CSV table of N, CA and C in Angstrom, one decimal:
chain,number,residue,atom,x,y,z
A,56,MET,N,88.9,51.5,112.3
A,56,MET,CA,88.5,50.5,113.3
A,56,MET,C,89.6,50.3,114.3
A,57,LEU,N,90.8,50.2,113.8
A,57,LEU,CA,92.0,49.9,114.7
A,57,LEU,C,92.1,51.1,115.7
A,58,LYS,N,92.0,52.3,115.2
A,58,LYS,CA,92.2,53.5,116.1
A,58,LYS,C,91.1,53.5,117.2
A,59,LYS,N,89.9,53.1,116.9
A,59,LYS,CA,88.8,53.0,117.9
A,59,LYS,C,89.2,52.0,118.9
A,60,THR,N,89.7,50.8,118.5
A,60,THR,CA,90.0,49.8,119.5
A,60,THR,C,91.1,50.2,120.4
A,61,VAL,N,92.2,50.8,119.8
A,61,VAL,CA,93.3,51.2,120.6
A,61,VAL,C,92.9,52.3,121.6
A,62,LEU,N,92.1,53.3,121.2
A,62,LEU,CA,91.7,54.3,122.1
A,62,LEU,C,90.8,53.8,123.1
A,63,SER,N,89.9,52.9,122.7
A,63,SER,CA,88.9,52.4,123.7
A,63,SER,C,89.7,51.6,124.8
A,64,THR,N,90.7,50.9,124.3
A,64,THR,CA,91.6,50.1,125.3
A,64,THR,C,92.3,51.0,126.2
A,65,LEU,N,92.9,52.1,125.7
A,65,LEU,CA,93.5,53.1,126.5
A,65,LEU,C,92.6,53.7,127.5
A,66,PHE,N,91.4,54.0,127.1
A,66,PHE,CA,90.3,54.5,128.0
A,66,PHE,C,90.0,53.6,129.1
A,67,LEU,N,89.8,52.3,128.7
A,67,LEU,CA,89.5,51.3,129.8
A,67,LEU,C,90.7,51.1,130.7
A,68,LEU,N,91.9,51.1,130.2
A,68,LEU,CA,93.0,50.9,131.1
A,68,LEU,C,93.2,52.1,132.1
A,69,GLY,N,92.9,53.3,131.6
A,69,GLY,CA,93.0,54.5,132.4
A,69,GLY,C,91.9,54.6,133.4
A,70,SER,N,90.8,53.8,133.3
A,70,SER,CA,89.7,53.9,134.2
A,70,SER,C,89.8,53.0,135.4
A,71,PHE,N,90.7,52.0,135.3
A,71,PHE,CA,90.9,51.1,136.5
A,71,PHE,C,91.7,51.7,137.6
A,72,VAL,N,91.3,51.4,138.8
A,72,VAL,CA,92.1,51.8,140.0
A,72,VAL,C,92.3,50.6,140.8
A,73,MET,N,93.6,50.3,141.1
A,73,MET,CA,93.9,49.2,141.9
A,73,MET,C,93.8,49.5,143.4
A,74,VAL,N,93.0,48.8,144.1
A,74,VAL,CA,92.8,49.0,145.6
A,74,VAL,C,92.9,47.6,146.3
A,75,GLY,N,93.6,47.6,147.4
A,75,GLY,CA,93.6,46.4,148.1
A,75,GLY,C,94.8,46.3,149.1
A,76,VAL,N,94.9,45.3,149.9
A,76,VAL,CA,96.0,45.1,150.8
A,76,VAL,C,96.6,43.8,150.5
A,77,ALA,N,97.9,43.7,150.4
A,77,ALA,CA,98.6,42.5,150.1
A,77,ALA,C,99.0,41.8,151.4
A,78,THR,N,98.9,40.5,151.4
A,78,THR,CA,99.4,39.7,152.5
A,78,THR,C,100.9,39.6,152.4
A,79,PRO,N,101.6,39.3,153.6
A,79,PRO,CA,103.0,39.2,153.5
A,79,PRO,C,103.5,38.2,152.4
A,80,ALA,N,102.8,37.1,152.3
A,80,ALA,CA,103.2,36.1,151.3
A,80,ALA,C,103.0,36.6,149.9
A,81,GLN,N,101.9,37.4,149.6
A,81,GLN,CA,101.8,38.0,148.3
A,81,GLN,C,102.8,39.0,148.1
A,82,ALA,N,103.2,39.8,149.1
A,82,ALA,CA,104.1,40.9,148.9
A,82,ALA,C,105.5,40.3,148.5
A,83,GLN,N,105.9,39.2,149.1
A,83,GLN,CA,107.2,38.6,148.7
A,83,GLN,C,107.2,38.1,147.3
A,84,SER,N,106.1,37.6,146.8
A,84,SER,CA,106.1,37.1,145.4
A,84,SER,C,105.7,38.1,144.3
A,85,MET,N,105.4,39.3,144.7
A,85,MET,CA,105.0,40.4,143.8
A,85,MET,C,106.2,41.0,143.1
A,86,PRO,N,106.1,41.4,141.9
A,86,PRO,CA,107.2,42.1,141.2
A,86,PRO,C,107.5,43.4,141.9
A,87,PRO,N,108.7,44.0,141.7
A,87,PRO,CA,109.0,45.3,142.3
A,87,PRO,C,108.1,46.4,141.7
A,88,CYS,N,108.1,47.5,142.4
A,88,CYS,CA,107.4,48.7,142.0
A,88,CYS,C,108.4,49.5,141.0
A,89,VAL,N,107.8,50.0,139.9
A,89,VAL,CA,108.6,50.7,138.9
A,89,VAL,C,107.7,51.9,138.4
A,90,ARG,N,108.4,52.9,137.9
A,90,ARG,CA,107.8,54.0,137.3
A,90,ARG,C,107.3,53.6,135.9
A,91,SER,N,106.1,54.2,135.5
A,91,SER,CA,105.5,53.9,134.2
A,91,SER,C,104.8,55.2,133.8
A,92,GLY,N,104.2,55.2,132.6
A,92,GLY,CA,103.6,56.4,132.1
A,92,GLY,C,104.6,57.1,131.2
A,93,CYS,N,104.0,57.9,130.3
A,93,CYS,CA,104.9,58.6,129.4
A,93,CYS,C,105.8,59.6,130.1
A,94,SER,N,105.4,60.2,131.2
A,94,SER,CA,106.2,61.1,132.0
A,94,SER,C,106.6,60.6,133.3
A,95,GLY,N,106.5,59.3,133.5
A,95,GLY,CA,106.9,58.7,134.8
A,95,GLY,C,106.0,59.0,135.9
A,96,GLU,N,104.7,59.3,135.6
A,96,GLU,CA,103.8,59.7,136.6
A,96,GLU,C,103.0,58.6,137.3
A,97,LEU,N,103.3,57.3,136.9
A,97,LEU,CA,102.7,56.2,137.5
A,97,LEU,C,103.7,55.4,138.3
A,98,CYS,N,103.3,54.8,139.4
A,98,CYS,CA,104.1,53.9,140.2
A,98,CYS,C,103.3,52.6,140.3
A,99,VAL,N,103.8,51.6,139.6
A,99,VAL,CA,103.0,50.3,139.4
A,99,VAL,C,104.0,49.1,139.6
A,100,ARG,N,103.4,48.0,139.6
A,100,ARG,CA,104.2,46.7,139.7
A,100,ARG,C,104.8,46.5,138.3
A,101,ALA,N,106.1,46.0,138.3
A,101,ALA,CA,106.7,45.7,137.0
A,101,ALA,C,105.9,44.7,136.3
A,102,GLY,N,105.8,44.9,135.0
A,102,GLY,CA,105.0,44.0,134.1
A,102,GLY,C,103.5,44.1,134.2
A,103,SER,N,103.0,45.2,134.8
A,103,SER,CA,101.6,45.4,134.9
A,103,SER,C,101.0,45.8,133.6
A,104,GLY,N,101.8,46.4,132.8
A,104,GLY,CA,101.3,46.9,131.5
A,104,GLY,C,100.6,48.2,131.6
A,105,MET,N,100.5,48.8,132.7
A,105,MET,CA,99.8,50.1,132.9
A,105,MET,C,100.6,51.2,132.3
A,106,ASN,N,100.0,52.1,131.5
A,106,ASN,CA,100.7,53.2,130.9
A,106,ASN,C,99.6,54.3,130.7
A,107,THR,N,100.1,55.4,130.2
A,107,THR,CA,99.2,56.6,130.1
A,107,THR,C,99.4,57.2,128.7
A,108,SER,N,98.5,58.1,128.4
A,108,SER,CA,98.8,58.9,127.1
A,108,SER,C,99.8,59.9,127.5
A,109,CYS,N,100.5,60.5,126.4
A,109,CYS,CA,101.6,61.4,126.6
A,109,CYS,C,101.1,62.8,126.8
A,110,VAL,N,100.5,63.1,127.9
A,110,VAL,CA,100.1,64.4,128.3
A,110,VAL,C,100.9,64.8,129.5
A,111,PHE,N,101.6,66.0,129.4
A,111,PHE,CA,102.4,66.4,130.5
A,111,PHE,C,101.7,67.4,131.4
A,112,GLN,N,101.8,67.1,132.7
A,112,GLN,CA,101.3,68.0,133.7
A,112,GLN,C,102.5,68.5,134.6
A,113,PRO,N,102.4,69.8,135.1
A,113,PRO,CA,103.6,70.3,135.9
A,113,PRO,C,103.9,69.4,137.1
A,114,GLU,N,102.9,68.8,137.7
A,114,GLU,CA,103.2,68.0,138.9
A,114,GLU,C,104.0,66.7,138.6
A,115,TYR,N,104.0,66.3,137.3
A,115,TYR,CA,104.7,65.1,136.9
A,115,TYR,C,106.2,65.3,137.1
A,116,ALA,N,106.7,66.5,136.9
A,116,ALA,CA,108.1,66.8,137.2
A,116,ALA,C,108.5,66.6,138.6
A,117,CYS,N,107.5,67.0,139.5
A,117,CYS,CA,107.8,66.8,141.0
A,117,CYS,C,107.9,65.3,141.3
A,118,LEU,N,107.1,64.5,140.7
A,118,LEU,CA,107.2,63.0,141.0
A,118,LEU,C,108.5,62.4,140.7
A,119,GLN,N,109.3,63.1,139.8
A,119,GLN,CA,110.6,62.5,139.5
A,119,GLN,C,111.5,62.6,140.8
A,120,GLN,N,111.2,63.4,141.7
A,120,GLN,CA,111.9,63.5,143.0
A,120,GLN,C,111.5,62.5,144.0
A,121,ALA,N,110.3,61.9,143.8
A,121,ALA,CA,109.7,60.9,144.8
A,121,ALA,C,110.2,59.5,144.5
A,122,SER,N,110.3,58.7,145.5
A,122,SER,CA,110.6,57.3,145.4
A,122,SER,C,109.3,56.5,145.0
A,123,CYS,N,109.5,55.6,144.1
A,123,CYS,CA,108.4,54.7,143.7
A,123,CYS,C,108.6,53.4,144.4
A,124,GLU,N,107.8,53.1,145.5
A,124,GLU,CA,108.1,51.9,146.3
A,124,GLU,C,106.8,51.4,146.9
A,125,GLU,N,106.9,50.2,147.4
A,125,GLU,CA,105.7,49.5,148.1
A,125,GLU,C,105.4,50.2,149.4
A,126,ASN,N,104.2,50.5,149.6
A,126,ASN,CA,103.8,51.2,150.9
A,126,ASN,C,103.4,50.1,151.9
A,127,ALA,N,102.9,50.6,153.1
A,127,ALA,CA,102.6,49.7,154.2
A,127,ALA,C,101.5,48.7,153.8
A,128,ASN,N,100.6,49.1,152.9
A,128,ASN,CA,99.5,48.2,152.4
A,128,ASN,C,99.9,47.3,151.4
A,129,GLY,N,101.2,47.3,151.0
A,129,GLY,CA,101.6,46.4,149.9
A,129,GLY,C,101.3,46.9,148.5
A,130,MET,N,100.9,48.1,148.4
A,130,MET,CA,100.6,48.7,147.1
A,130,MET,C,101.8,49.6,146.7
A,131,CYS,N,102.0,49.7,145.4
A,131,CYS,CA,103.0,50.6,144.8
A,131,CYS,C,102.5,52.1,144.9
A,132,ALA,N,103.4,52.9,145.4
A,132,ALA,CA,103.0,54.3,145.5
A,132,ALA,C,104.2,55.2,145.6
A,133,PHE,N,104.1,56.5,145.3
A,133,PHE,CA,105.2,57.4,145.4
A,133,PHE,C,105.3,57.8,146.9
A,134,THR,N,106.5,57.9,147.4
A,134,THR,CA,106.8,58.4,148.7
A,134,THR,C,106.9,59.9,148.6
A,135,ILE,N,106.0,60.6,149.2
A,135,ILE,CA,106.0,62.1,149.1
A,135,ILE,C,106.7,62.7,150.3
A,136,THR,N,107.9,63.2,150.1
A,136,THR,CA,108.7,63.9,151.1
A,136,THR,C,108.2,65.4,151.2
A,137,PRO,N,108.6,66.1,152.3
A,137,PRO,CA,108.3,67.5,152.3
A,137,PRO,C,108.7,68.3,151.1
A,138,GLN,N,109.9,67.9,150.5
A,138,GLN,CA,110.4,68.6,149.3
A,138,GLN,C,109.5,68.3,148.1
A,139,VAL,N,109.1,67.1,148.0
A,139,VAL,CA,108.2,66.7,146.9
A,139,VAL,C,106.8,67.5,147.1
A,140,GLN,N,106.3,67.5,148.3
A,140,GLN,CA,105.1,68.2,148.6
A,140,GLN,C,105.1,69.7,148.3
A,141,ALA,N,106.3,70.3,148.6
A,141,ALA,CA,106.5,71.7,148.3
A,141,ALA,C,106.4,71.9,146.8
A,142,CYS,N,107.1,71.0,146.0
A,142,CYS,CA,107.1,71.1,144.6
A,142,CYS,C,105.7,70.9,144.0
A,143,LEU,N,104.9,70.0,144.6
A,143,LEU,CA,103.5,69.8,144.1
A,143,LEU,C,102.7,71.0,144.4
A,144,ASP,N,102.9,71.6,145.6
A,144,ASP,CA,102.1,72.8,146.0
A,144,ASP,C,102.4,73.9,145.0
A,145,GLN,N,103.6,74.1,144.5
A,145,GLN,CA,103.9,75.1,143.6
A,145,GLN,C,103.4,74.8,142.2
A,146,ALA,N,103.4,73.5,141.8
A,146,ALA,CA,102.9,73.1,140.5
A,146,ALA,C,101.4,73.3,140.4
A,147,ASN,N,100.7,73.1,141.6
A,147,ASN,CA,99.2,73.2,141.6
A,147,ASN,C,98.8,74.2,142.7
A,148,PRO,N,99.0,75.5,142.6
A,148,PRO,CA,98.7,76.4,143.6
A,148,PRO,C,97.2,76.4,143.9
A,149,SER,N,96.8,76.4,145.2
A,149,SER,CA,95.4,76.5,145.5
A,149,SER,C,95.0,77.9,145.5
A,150,ALA,N,93.7,78.1,145.2
A,150,ALA,CA,93.2,79.5,145.2
A,150,ALA,C,93.2,80.1,146.6
A,151,SER,N,93.8,81.3,146.7
A,151,SER,CA,93.8,81.9,148.0
A,151,SER,C,92.6,82.7,148.2
A,152,PRO,N,92.0,82.7,149.4
A,152,PRO,CA,90.8,83.5,149.6
A,152,PRO,C,91.2,84.9,149.6
A,153,THR,N,90.3,85.8,149.1
A,153,THR,CA,90.6,87.2,149.1
A,153,THR,C,89.4,87.9,149.8
A,154,ALA,N,89.7,88.9,150.6
A,154,ALA,CA,88.7,89.6,151.3
A,154,ALA,C,87.9,90.4,150.3
A,155,SER,N,86.6,90.4,150.5
A,155,SER,CA,85.7,91.2,149.7
A,155,SER,C,85.1,92.2,150.5
A,156,PRO,N,84.9,93.4,150.0
A,156,PRO,CA,84.3,94.5,150.8
A,156,PRO,C,82.8,94.0,151.2
A,157,SER,N,82.5,94.4,152.5
A,157,SER,CA,81.2,94.0,153.0
A,157,SER,C,80.2,95.1,152.6
A,158,VAL,N,79.0,94.7,152.2
A,158,VAL,CA,78.0,95.6,151.8
A,158,VAL,C,76.8,95.5,152.8
A,159,SER,N,76.4,96.6,153.2
A,159,SER,CA,75.2,96.6,154.1
A,159,SER,C,73.9,96.5,153.3
A,160,PRO,N,73.0,95.6,153.7
A,160,PRO,CA,71.8,95.5,153.0
A,160,PRO,C,71.0,96.8,153.1
A,161,SER,N,70.3,97.1,152.0
A,161,SER,CA,69.5,98.3,152.0
A,161,SER,C,68.1,97.9,151.6
A,162,PRO,N,67.1,98.5,152.3
A,162,PRO,CA,65.7,98.1,152.0
A,162,PRO,C,65.4,98.4,150.5
A,163,SER,N,64.6,97.5,150.0
A,163,SER,CA,64.2,97.7,148.6
A,163,SER,C,62.7,97.9,148.5
A,164,ALA,N,62.2,98.9,147.7
A,164,ALA,CA,60.8,99.2,147.6
A,164,ALA,C,60.1,98.2,146.6
A,165,SER,N,60.9,97.7,145.7
A,165,SER,CA,60.3,96.8,144.7
A,165,SER,C,60.7,95.4,144.9
A,166,PRO,N,59.8,94.4,144.5
A,166,PRO,CA,60.1,93.0,144.8
A,166,PRO,C,61.3,92.6,143.9
A,167,THR,N,62.1,91.7,144.4
A,167,THR,CA,63.2,91.2,143.6
A,167,THR,C,62.8,90.1,142.7
A,168,PRO,N,63.2,90.2,141.4
A,168,PRO,CA,62.8,89.2,140.5
A,168,PRO,C,63.4,87.9,140.8
A,169,ALA,N,62.7,86.8,140.5
A,169,ALA,CA,63.3,85.5,140.8
A,169,ALA,C,64.5,85.2,139.9
A,170,VAL,N,65.5,84.6,140.5
A,170,VAL,CA,66.7,84.3,139.9
A,170,VAL,C,66.6,83.0,139.1
A,171,THR,N,66.9,83.0,137.8
A,171,THR,CA,66.8,81.8,137.0
A,171,THR,C,68.3,81.3,136.9
A,172,PRO,N,68.5,80.0,137.2
A,172,PRO,CA,69.8,79.4,137.1
A,172,PRO,C,70.3,79.4,135.6
A,173,SER,N,71.5,79.7,135.4
A,173,SER,CA,72.1,79.6,134.1
A,173,SER,C,72.4,78.1,133.8
A,174,PRO,N,72.3,77.7,132.6
A,174,PRO,CA,72.5,76.3,132.3
A,174,PRO,C,74.0,76.0,132.5
A,175,THR,N,74.3,74.8,133.0
A,175,THR,CA,75.7,74.3,133.2
A,175,THR,C,76.2,73.7,131.9
A,176,VAL,N,77.3,74.2,131.5
A,176,VAL,CA,77.9,73.7,130.3
A,176,VAL,C,78.8,72.5,130.6
A,177,LEU,N,78.6,71.3,130.1
A,177,LEU,CA,79.4,70.1,130.3
A,177,LEU,C,80.3,69.9,129.1
A,178,ILE,N,81.6,70.2,129.3
A,178,ILE,CA,82.5,70.0,128.2
A,178,ILE,C,82.6,68.5,127.9
A,179,GLY,N,82.3,68.2,126.6
A,179,GLY,CA,82.3,66.8,126.2
A,179,GLY,C,80.9,66.2,126.1
A,180,ASP,N,79.9,66.9,126.5
A,180,ASP,CA,78.5,66.3,126.4
A,180,ASP,C,78.0,66.5,125.0
A,181,PHE,N,78.4,65.8,124.1
A,181,PHE,CA,78.1,66.0,122.7
A,181,PHE,C,76.6,65.7,122.4
A,182,ASN,N,76.0,64.7,123.1
A,182,ASN,CA,74.6,64.4,122.8
A,182,ASN,C,73.6,65.1,123.7
A,183,ASN,N,74.1,66.1,124.5
A,183,ASN,CA,73.3,67.0,125.4
A,183,ASN,C,72.3,66.2,126.3
A,184,ASP,N,72.8,65.1,126.8
A,184,ASP,CA,72.0,64.4,127.8
A,184,ASP,C,72.3,64.7,129.2
A,185,GLY,N,73.1,65.7,129.4
A,185,GLY,CA,73.4,66.2,130.8
A,185,GLY,C,74.5,65.4,131.5
A,186,ARG,N,75.1,64.5,130.7
A,186,ARG,CA,76.2,63.7,131.3
A,186,ARG,C,77.3,63.5,130.2
A,187,VAL,N,78.6,63.5,130.7
A,187,VAL,CA,79.7,63.1,129.8
A,187,VAL,C,79.9,61.6,130.1
A,188,ASN,N,79.6,60.8,129.1
A,188,ASN,CA,79.7,59.3,129.4
A,188,ASN,C,80.2,58.6,128.1
A,189,LEU,N,80.0,57.3,128.1
A,189,LEU,CA,80.6,56.5,127.0
A,189,LEU,C,79.9,56.8,125.6
A,190,LEU,N,78.7,57.3,125.7
A,190,LEU,CA,78.0,57.7,124.4
A,190,LEU,C,78.8,58.9,123.8
A,191,ASP,N,79.2,59.8,124.6
A,191,ASP,CA,79.9,61.0,124.1
A,191,ASP,C,81.3,60.5,123.7
A,192,HIS,N,81.9,59.5,124.4
A,192,HIS,CA,83.2,58.9,124.1
A,192,HIS,C,83.1,58.4,122.7
A,193,GLU,N,82.0,57.6,122.4
A,193,GLU,CA,81.9,57.0,121.0
A,193,GLU,C,81.7,58.1,120.0
A,194,ILE,N,81.0,59.2,120.3
A,194,ILE,CA,80.9,60.3,119.3
A,194,ILE,C,82.2,60.9,118.9
A,195,LEU,N,83.1,61.1,120.0
A,195,LEU,CA,84.4,61.6,119.7
A,195,LEU,C,85.2,60.6,118.9
A,196,ILE,N,85.2,59.4,119.3
A,196,ILE,CA,86.0,58.3,118.6
A,196,ILE,C,85.6,58.3,117.1
A,197,ASN,N,84.3,58.5,116.8
A,197,ASN,CA,83.9,58.4,115.4
A,197,ASN,C,84.3,59.6,114.6
A,198,SER,N,84.7,60.7,115.3
A,198,SER,CA,85.1,61.9,114.5
A,198,SER,C,86.6,62.1,114.7
A,199,LEU,N,87.3,61.2,115.3
A,199,LEU,CA,88.7,61.3,115.6
A,199,LEU,C,89.5,61.5,114.3
A,200,PHE,N,90.4,62.5,114.3
A,200,PHE,CA,91.3,62.9,113.2
A,200,PHE,C,90.7,63.6,112.1
A,201,GLU,N,89.4,64.1,112.3
A,201,GLU,CA,88.8,65.0,111.4
A,201,GLU,C,89.4,66.4,111.6
A,202,THR,N,89.4,67.2,110.5
A,202,THR,CA,89.9,68.6,110.6
A,202,THR,C,88.8,69.5,110.0
A,203,GLY,N,88.9,70.8,110.4
A,203,GLY,CA,88.0,71.8,109.9
A,203,GLY,C,87.5,72.7,110.9
A,204,ASP,N,86.7,73.7,110.5
A,204,ASP,CA,86.2,74.7,111.4
A,204,ASP,C,84.9,74.2,112.0
A,205,SER,N,84.6,74.6,113.2
A,205,SER,CA,83.3,74.3,113.9
A,205,SER,C,83.0,72.9,114.1
A,206,LEU,N,84.0,72.1,114.4
A,206,LEU,CA,83.8,70.6,114.7
A,206,LEU,C,83.3,70.5,116.1
A,207,GLN,N,82.1,69.8,116.3
A,207,GLN,CA,81.5,69.7,117.6
A,207,GLN,C,82.5,69.0,118.6
A,208,THR,N,83.3,68.0,118.1
A,208,THR,CA,84.1,67.3,119.0
A,208,THR,C,85.5,67.9,119.2
A,209,ASP,N,85.8,69.0,118.6
A,209,ASP,CA,87.1,69.7,118.7
A,209,ASP,C,87.0,70.5,120.0
A,210,LEU,N,87.3,69.9,121.1
A,210,LEU,CA,87.1,70.5,122.4
A,210,LEU,C,88.1,71.6,122.7
A,211,ASN,N,89.3,71.6,122.2
A,211,ASN,CA,90.2,72.7,122.4
A,211,ASN,C,90.3,73.7,121.3
A,212,GLN,N,89.3,73.6,120.3
A,212,GLN,CA,89.2,74.5,119.3
A,212,GLN,C,90.4,74.8,118.4
A,213,ASP,N,91.2,73.7,118.2
A,213,ASP,CA,92.4,73.9,117.4
A,213,ASP,C,92.2,73.5,115.9
A,214,GLY,N,91.0,73.2,115.5
A,214,GLY,CA,90.7,72.9,114.1
A,214,GLY,C,90.9,71.4,113.7
A,215,LYS,N,91.1,70.6,114.7
A,215,LYS,CA,91.3,69.2,114.5
A,215,LYS,C,90.8,68.4,115.7
A,216,VAL,N,90.3,67.2,115.4
A,216,VAL,CA,89.9,66.3,116.5
A,216,VAL,C,91.0,65.3,116.7
A,217,ASN,N,91.7,65.4,117.8
A,217,ASN,CA,92.8,64.5,118.0
A,217,ASN,C,92.9,64.0,119.5
A,218,LEU,N,94.0,63.5,119.9
A,218,LEU,CA,94.2,62.9,121.2
A,218,LEU,C,94.1,63.9,122.3
A,219,LEU,N,94.4,65.2,122.0
A,219,LEU,CA,94.2,66.3,123.0
A,219,LEU,C,92.7,66.4,123.4
A,220,ASP,N,91.9,66.4,122.4
A,220,ASP,CA,90.4,66.4,122.6
A,220,ASP,C,89.9,65.2,123.4
A,221,TYR,N,90.5,64.0,123.0
A,221,TYR,CA,90.2,62.8,123.7
A,221,TYR,C,90.5,62.9,125.2
A,222,HIS,N,91.7,63.4,125.5
A,222,HIS,CA,92.1,63.6,126.9
A,222,HIS,C,91.2,64.5,127.6
A,223,ILE,N,90.8,65.6,127.0
A,223,ILE,CA,89.8,66.5,127.7
A,223,ILE,C,88.5,65.8,128.0
A,224,LEU,N,88.1,65.0,127.0
A,224,LEU,CA,86.8,64.2,127.2
A,224,LEU,C,87.0,63.3,128.4
A,225,VAL,N,88.1,62.5,128.5
A,225,VAL,CA,88.3,61.6,129.5
A,225,VAL,C,88.3,62.2,130.9
A,226,LEU,N,88.9,63.4,131.0
A,226,LEU,CA,89.0,64.2,132.2
A,226,LEU,C,87.6,64.6,132.7
A,227,ASN,N,86.7,64.7,131.8
A,227,ASN,CA,85.3,65.2,132.1
A,227,ASN,C,84.3,64.1,132.2
A,228,LEU,N,84.7,62.8,132.1
A,228,LEU,CA,83.7,61.7,132.2
A,228,LEU,C,83.1,61.7,133.5
A,229,ASN,N,81.8,61.5,133.5
A,229,ASN,CA,81.0,61.3,134.8
A,229,ASN,C,81.1,59.9,135.2
A,230,PRO,N,81.1,59.6,136.5
A,230,PRO,CA,81.2,58.2,137.0
A,230,PRO,C,79.9,57.5,136.6
């Protein structure tokens, strides 16, 4: 029960996004901006209690070069310099378009069969309702730390249901 409460709390904390503009009076009384998160990937107010699970992404190393400071809107944010942006671009390369050979259409004597769409696989949709939501979250929590072959909630197929599977599920949650 404790593990469910802790993971549910982590999930809820990770789901909140702080948006707003601070007034000058609020900005003066607010705590300073500090790095948080297991890899220093968050820029938050000191004492906010915001943290993350310990999953490393290549772009987190780039954020170590960025300053964590208050922006013009009074929010804590990383200052992205051209050097940091170059690092982020290398950590997350975008797909480059490639030229494909052009094909001329040719007349067809027979009718073309109707195309049937292939079903979309939603990673983490354990109850097959077409959405990855809190019901799927609960299914994973109930099987957390189980081991064995062919576990439905073992999303990374490593033979155990653990926090890596939880992280994959959270990344695929539908709004």
